[in-house]
PDB file of C-alpha atoms in Angstrom:
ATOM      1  CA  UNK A   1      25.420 -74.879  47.624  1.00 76.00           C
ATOM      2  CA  UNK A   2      28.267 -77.016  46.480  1.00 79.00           C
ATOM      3  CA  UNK A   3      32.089 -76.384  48.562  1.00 89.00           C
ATOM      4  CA  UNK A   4      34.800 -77.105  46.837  1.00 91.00           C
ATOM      5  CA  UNK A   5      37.825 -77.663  48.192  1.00 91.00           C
ATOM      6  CA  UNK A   6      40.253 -77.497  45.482  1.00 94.00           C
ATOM      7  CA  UNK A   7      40.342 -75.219  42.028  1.00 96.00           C
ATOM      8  CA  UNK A   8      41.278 -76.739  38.925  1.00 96.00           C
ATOM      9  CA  UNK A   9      42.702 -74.646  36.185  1.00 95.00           C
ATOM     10  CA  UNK A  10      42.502 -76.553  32.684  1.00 94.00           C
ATOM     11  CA  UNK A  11      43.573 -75.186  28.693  1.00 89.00           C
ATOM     12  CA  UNK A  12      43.804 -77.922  25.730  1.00 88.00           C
ATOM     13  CA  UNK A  13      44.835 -77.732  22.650  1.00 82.00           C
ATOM     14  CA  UNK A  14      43.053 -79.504  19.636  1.00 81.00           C
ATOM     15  CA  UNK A  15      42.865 -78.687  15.868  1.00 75.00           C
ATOM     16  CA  UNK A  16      39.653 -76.642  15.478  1.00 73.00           C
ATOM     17  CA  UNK A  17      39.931 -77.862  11.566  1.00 71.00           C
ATOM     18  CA  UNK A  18      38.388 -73.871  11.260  1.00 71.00           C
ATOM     19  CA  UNK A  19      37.181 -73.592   7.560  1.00 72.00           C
ATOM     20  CA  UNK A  20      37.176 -77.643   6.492  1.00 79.00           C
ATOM     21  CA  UNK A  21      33.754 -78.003   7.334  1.00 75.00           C
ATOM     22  CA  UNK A  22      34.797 -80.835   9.973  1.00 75.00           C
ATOM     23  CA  UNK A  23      34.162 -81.610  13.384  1.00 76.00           C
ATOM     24  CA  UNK A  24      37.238 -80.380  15.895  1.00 75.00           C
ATOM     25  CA  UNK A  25      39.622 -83.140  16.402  1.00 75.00           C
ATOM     26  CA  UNK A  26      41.115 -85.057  19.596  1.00 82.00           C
ATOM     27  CA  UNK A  27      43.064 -83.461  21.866  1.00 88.00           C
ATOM     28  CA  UNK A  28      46.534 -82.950  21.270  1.00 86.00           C
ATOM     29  CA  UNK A  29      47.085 -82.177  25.366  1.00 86.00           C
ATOM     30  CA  UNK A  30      44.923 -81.021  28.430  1.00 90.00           C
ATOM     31  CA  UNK A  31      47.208 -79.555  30.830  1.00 90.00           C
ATOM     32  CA  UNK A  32      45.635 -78.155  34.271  1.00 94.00           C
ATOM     33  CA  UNK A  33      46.757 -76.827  37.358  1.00 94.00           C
ATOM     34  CA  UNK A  34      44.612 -77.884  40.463  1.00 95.00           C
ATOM     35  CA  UNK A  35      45.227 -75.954  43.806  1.00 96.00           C
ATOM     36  CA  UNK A  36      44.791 -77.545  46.758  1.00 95.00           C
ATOM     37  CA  UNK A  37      42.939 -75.418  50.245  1.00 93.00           C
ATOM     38  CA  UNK A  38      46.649 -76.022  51.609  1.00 95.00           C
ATOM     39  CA  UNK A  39      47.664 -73.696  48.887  1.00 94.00           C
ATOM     40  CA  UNK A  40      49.488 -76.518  47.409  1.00 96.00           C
ATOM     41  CA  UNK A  41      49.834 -76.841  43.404  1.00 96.00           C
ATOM     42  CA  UNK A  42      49.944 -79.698  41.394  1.00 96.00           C
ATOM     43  CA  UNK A  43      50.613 -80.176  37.384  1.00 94.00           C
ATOM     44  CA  UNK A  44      48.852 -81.957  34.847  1.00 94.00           C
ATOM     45  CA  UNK A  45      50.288 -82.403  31.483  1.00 90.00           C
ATOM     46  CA  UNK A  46      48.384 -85.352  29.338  1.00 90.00           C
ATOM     47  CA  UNK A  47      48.493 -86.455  25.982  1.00 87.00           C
ATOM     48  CA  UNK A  48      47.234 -89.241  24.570  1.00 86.00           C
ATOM     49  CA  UNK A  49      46.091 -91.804  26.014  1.00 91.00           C
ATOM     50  CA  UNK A  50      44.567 -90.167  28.327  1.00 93.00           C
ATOM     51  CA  UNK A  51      43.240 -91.637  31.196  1.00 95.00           C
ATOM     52  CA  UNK A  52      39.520 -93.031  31.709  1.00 94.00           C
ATOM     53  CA  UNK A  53      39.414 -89.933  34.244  1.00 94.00           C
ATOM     54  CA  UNK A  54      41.135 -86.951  34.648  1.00 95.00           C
ATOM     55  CA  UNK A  55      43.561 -87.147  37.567  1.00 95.00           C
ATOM     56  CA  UNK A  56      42.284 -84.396  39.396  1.00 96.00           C
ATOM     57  CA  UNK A  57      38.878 -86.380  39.826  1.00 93.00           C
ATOM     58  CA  UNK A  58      38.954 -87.763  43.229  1.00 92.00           C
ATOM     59  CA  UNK A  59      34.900 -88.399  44.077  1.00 90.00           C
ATOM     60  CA  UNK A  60      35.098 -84.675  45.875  1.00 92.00           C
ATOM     61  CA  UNK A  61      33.531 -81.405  44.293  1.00 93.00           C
ATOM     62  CA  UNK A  62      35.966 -79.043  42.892  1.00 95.00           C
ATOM     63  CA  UNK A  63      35.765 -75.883  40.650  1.00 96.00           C
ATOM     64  CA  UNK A  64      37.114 -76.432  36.902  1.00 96.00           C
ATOM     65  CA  UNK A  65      38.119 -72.837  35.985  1.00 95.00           C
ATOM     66  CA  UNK A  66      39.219 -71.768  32.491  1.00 93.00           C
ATOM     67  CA  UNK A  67      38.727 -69.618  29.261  1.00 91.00           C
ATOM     68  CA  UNK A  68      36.529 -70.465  26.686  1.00 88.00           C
ATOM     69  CA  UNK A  69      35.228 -73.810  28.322  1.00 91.00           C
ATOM     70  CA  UNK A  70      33.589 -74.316  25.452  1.00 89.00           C
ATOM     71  CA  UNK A  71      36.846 -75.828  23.810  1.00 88.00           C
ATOM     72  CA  UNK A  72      38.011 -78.132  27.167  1.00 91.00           C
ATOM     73  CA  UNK A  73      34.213 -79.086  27.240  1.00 91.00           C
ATOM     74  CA  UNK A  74      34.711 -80.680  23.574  1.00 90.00           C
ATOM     75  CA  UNK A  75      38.276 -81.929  24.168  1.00 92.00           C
ATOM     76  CA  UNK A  76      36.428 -83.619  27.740  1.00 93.00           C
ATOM     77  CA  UNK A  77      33.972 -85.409  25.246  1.00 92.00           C
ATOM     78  CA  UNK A  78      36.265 -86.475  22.682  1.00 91.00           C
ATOM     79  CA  UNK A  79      38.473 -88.819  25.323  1.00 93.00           C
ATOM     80  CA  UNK A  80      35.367 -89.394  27.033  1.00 94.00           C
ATOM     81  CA  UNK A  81      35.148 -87.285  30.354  1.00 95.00           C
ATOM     82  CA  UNK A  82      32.412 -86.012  32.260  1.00 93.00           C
ATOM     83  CA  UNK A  83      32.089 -82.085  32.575  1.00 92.00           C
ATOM     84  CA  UNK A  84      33.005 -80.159  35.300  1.00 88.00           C
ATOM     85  CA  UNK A  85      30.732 -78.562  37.365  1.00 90.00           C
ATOM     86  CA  UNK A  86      30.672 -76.169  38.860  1.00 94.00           C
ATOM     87  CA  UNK A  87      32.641 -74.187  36.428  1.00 95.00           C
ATOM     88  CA  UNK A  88      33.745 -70.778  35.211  1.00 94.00           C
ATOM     89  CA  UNK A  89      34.770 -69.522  31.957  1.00 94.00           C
ATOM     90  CA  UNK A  90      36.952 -66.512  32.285  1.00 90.00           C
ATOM     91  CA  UNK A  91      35.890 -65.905  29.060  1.00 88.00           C
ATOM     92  CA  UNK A  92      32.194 -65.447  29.597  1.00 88.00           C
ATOM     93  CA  UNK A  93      32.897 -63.405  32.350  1.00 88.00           C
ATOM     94  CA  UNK A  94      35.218 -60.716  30.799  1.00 85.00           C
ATOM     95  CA  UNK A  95      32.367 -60.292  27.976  1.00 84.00           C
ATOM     96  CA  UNK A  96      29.609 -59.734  30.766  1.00 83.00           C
ATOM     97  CA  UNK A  97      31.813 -56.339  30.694  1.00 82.00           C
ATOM     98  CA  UNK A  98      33.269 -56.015  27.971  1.00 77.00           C
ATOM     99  CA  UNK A  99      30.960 -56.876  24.775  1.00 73.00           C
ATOM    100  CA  UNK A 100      29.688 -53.637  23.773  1.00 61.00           C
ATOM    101  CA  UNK A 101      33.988 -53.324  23.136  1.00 62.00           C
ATOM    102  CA  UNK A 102      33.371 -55.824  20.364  1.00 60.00           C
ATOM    103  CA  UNK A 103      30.500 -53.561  18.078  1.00 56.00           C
ATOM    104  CA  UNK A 104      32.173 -50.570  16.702  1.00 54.00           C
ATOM    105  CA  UNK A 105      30.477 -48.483  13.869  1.00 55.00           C
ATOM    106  CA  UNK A 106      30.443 -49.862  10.360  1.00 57.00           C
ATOM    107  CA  UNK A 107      33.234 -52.547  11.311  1.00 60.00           C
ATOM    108  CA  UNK A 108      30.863 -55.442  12.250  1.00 57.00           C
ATOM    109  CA  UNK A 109      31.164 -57.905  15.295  1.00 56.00           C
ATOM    110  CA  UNK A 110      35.272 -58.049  15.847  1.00 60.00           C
ATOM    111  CA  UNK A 111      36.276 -61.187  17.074  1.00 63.00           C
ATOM    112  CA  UNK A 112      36.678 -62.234  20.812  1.00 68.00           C
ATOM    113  CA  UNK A 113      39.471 -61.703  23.111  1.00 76.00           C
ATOM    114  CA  UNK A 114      42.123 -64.409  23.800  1.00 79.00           C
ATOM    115  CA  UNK A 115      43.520 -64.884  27.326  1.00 81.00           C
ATOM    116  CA  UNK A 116      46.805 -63.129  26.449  1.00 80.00           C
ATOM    117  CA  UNK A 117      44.809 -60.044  25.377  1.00 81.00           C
ATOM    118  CA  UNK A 118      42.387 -60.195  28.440  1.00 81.00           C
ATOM    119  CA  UNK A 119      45.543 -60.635  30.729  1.00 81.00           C
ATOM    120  CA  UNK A 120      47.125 -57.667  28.716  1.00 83.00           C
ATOM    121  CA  UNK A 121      44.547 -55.573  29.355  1.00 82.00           C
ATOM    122  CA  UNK A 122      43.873 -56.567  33.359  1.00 83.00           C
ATOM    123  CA  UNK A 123      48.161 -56.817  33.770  1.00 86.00           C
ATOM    124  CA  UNK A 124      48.245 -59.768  34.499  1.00 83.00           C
ATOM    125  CA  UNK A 125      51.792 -61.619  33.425  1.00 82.00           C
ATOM    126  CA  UNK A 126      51.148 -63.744  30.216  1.00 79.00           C
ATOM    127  CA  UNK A 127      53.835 -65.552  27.530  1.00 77.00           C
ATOM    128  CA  UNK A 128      54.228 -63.710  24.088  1.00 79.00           C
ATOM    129  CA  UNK A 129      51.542 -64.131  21.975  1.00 77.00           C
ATOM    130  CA  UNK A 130      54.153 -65.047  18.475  1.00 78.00           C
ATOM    131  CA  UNK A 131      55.709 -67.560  20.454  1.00 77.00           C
ATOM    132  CA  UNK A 132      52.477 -69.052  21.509  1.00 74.00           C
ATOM    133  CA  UNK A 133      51.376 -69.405  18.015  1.00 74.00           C
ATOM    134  CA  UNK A 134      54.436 -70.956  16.995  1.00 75.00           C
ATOM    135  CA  UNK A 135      54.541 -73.362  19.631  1.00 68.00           C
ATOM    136  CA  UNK A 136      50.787 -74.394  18.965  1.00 70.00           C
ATOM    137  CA  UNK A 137      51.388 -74.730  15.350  1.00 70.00           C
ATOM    138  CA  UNK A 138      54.522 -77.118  15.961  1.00 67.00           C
ATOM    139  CA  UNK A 139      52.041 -79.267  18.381  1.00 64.00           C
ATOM    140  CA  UNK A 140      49.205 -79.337  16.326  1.00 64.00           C
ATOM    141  CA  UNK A 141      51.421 -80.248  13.185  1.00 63.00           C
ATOM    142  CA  UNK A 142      53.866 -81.945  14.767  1.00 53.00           C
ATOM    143  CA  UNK A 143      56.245 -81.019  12.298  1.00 44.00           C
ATOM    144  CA  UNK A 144      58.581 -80.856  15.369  1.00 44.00           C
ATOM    145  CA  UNK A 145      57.912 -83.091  18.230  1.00 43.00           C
ATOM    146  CA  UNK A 146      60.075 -82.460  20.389  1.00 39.00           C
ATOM    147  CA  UNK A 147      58.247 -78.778  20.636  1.00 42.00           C
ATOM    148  CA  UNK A 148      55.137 -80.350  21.816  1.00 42.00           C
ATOM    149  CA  UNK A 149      56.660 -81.137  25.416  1.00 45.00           C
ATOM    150  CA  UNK A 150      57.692 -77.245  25.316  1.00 48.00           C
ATOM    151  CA  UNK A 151      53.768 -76.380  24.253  1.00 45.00           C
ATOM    152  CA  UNK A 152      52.862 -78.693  27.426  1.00 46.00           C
ATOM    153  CA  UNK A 153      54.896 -76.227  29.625  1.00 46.00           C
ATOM    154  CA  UNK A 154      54.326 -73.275  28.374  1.00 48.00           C
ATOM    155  CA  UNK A 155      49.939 -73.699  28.130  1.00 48.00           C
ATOM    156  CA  UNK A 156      50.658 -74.464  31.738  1.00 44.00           C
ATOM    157  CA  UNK A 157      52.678 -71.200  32.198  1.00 40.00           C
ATOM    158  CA  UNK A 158      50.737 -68.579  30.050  1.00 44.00           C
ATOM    159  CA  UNK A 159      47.265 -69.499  31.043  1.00 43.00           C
TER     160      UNK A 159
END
């Protein structure tokens, strides 16, 4: 049994480059929050460069939490981090009870939750899903760049 002694909450944001046929690219930011046992919070915010390791790795086991680890996994690899275990993936977890939601009748296999939707549905506070789009487009195209210090925030804020 591994004890961990701090939690580590982690999003990123890359272009998926969905529909080009291409590999996802780098990372535009991995943002985390890590809790400490003294209940203690502490804020990541990285862009590139990013560090050798992520700041949060001190030697000492501690739980990487998230939804859809699948994407922080690949945004780990890209700038060359090891992955986190142990782990959970909020997202694994809320299909473990709620797939059979995603099969109705002649409509075919609807697409996944996001984490505003699952937090919608559980209550649990969450930004506005428009503005979260917006924001991630203006990162990921940096057509504005002052935004992308906003996007920072705010992926740190809405979960």
């Amino acid at each position: 049994m591994i004890t961990c002694q701090r939690v580590v909450f982690i999003d990123s944001e890359f272009d998926a480059k969905k529909g080009r046929g291409e590999r996802p690219g780098l990372p535009v930011c991995i943002c985390a929050i890590e809790v400490l046992a003294d209940g203690r919070e502490i804020e990541h915010r990285l862009a590139a460069p990013y560090p050798t390791r992520p700041p949060w790795d001190r030697g000492d086991p501690y739980l990487t939490i998230g939804f859809a680890l699948g994407a922080e996994a690949g945004s780990m690899m890209h700038v060359g981090w090891p992955l986190p275990s142990p782990a959970i993936d909020l997202y694994a977890e809320y299909m473990v009870l709620h797939n059979t939601e995603m099969c109705r009748g002649d409509e075919g296999k609807q697409p996944g939750p996001s984490l505003i939707q699952a937090c919608r549905r559980y209550g649990v506070a969450s930004m506005d899903a428009a503005y979260k789009d917006e924001i991630a487009r203006a990162c990921l195209h940096q057509d504005q760049p002052h935004r992308g210090r906003d996007y920072r925030t705010a992926k740190l804020l809405s979960g």
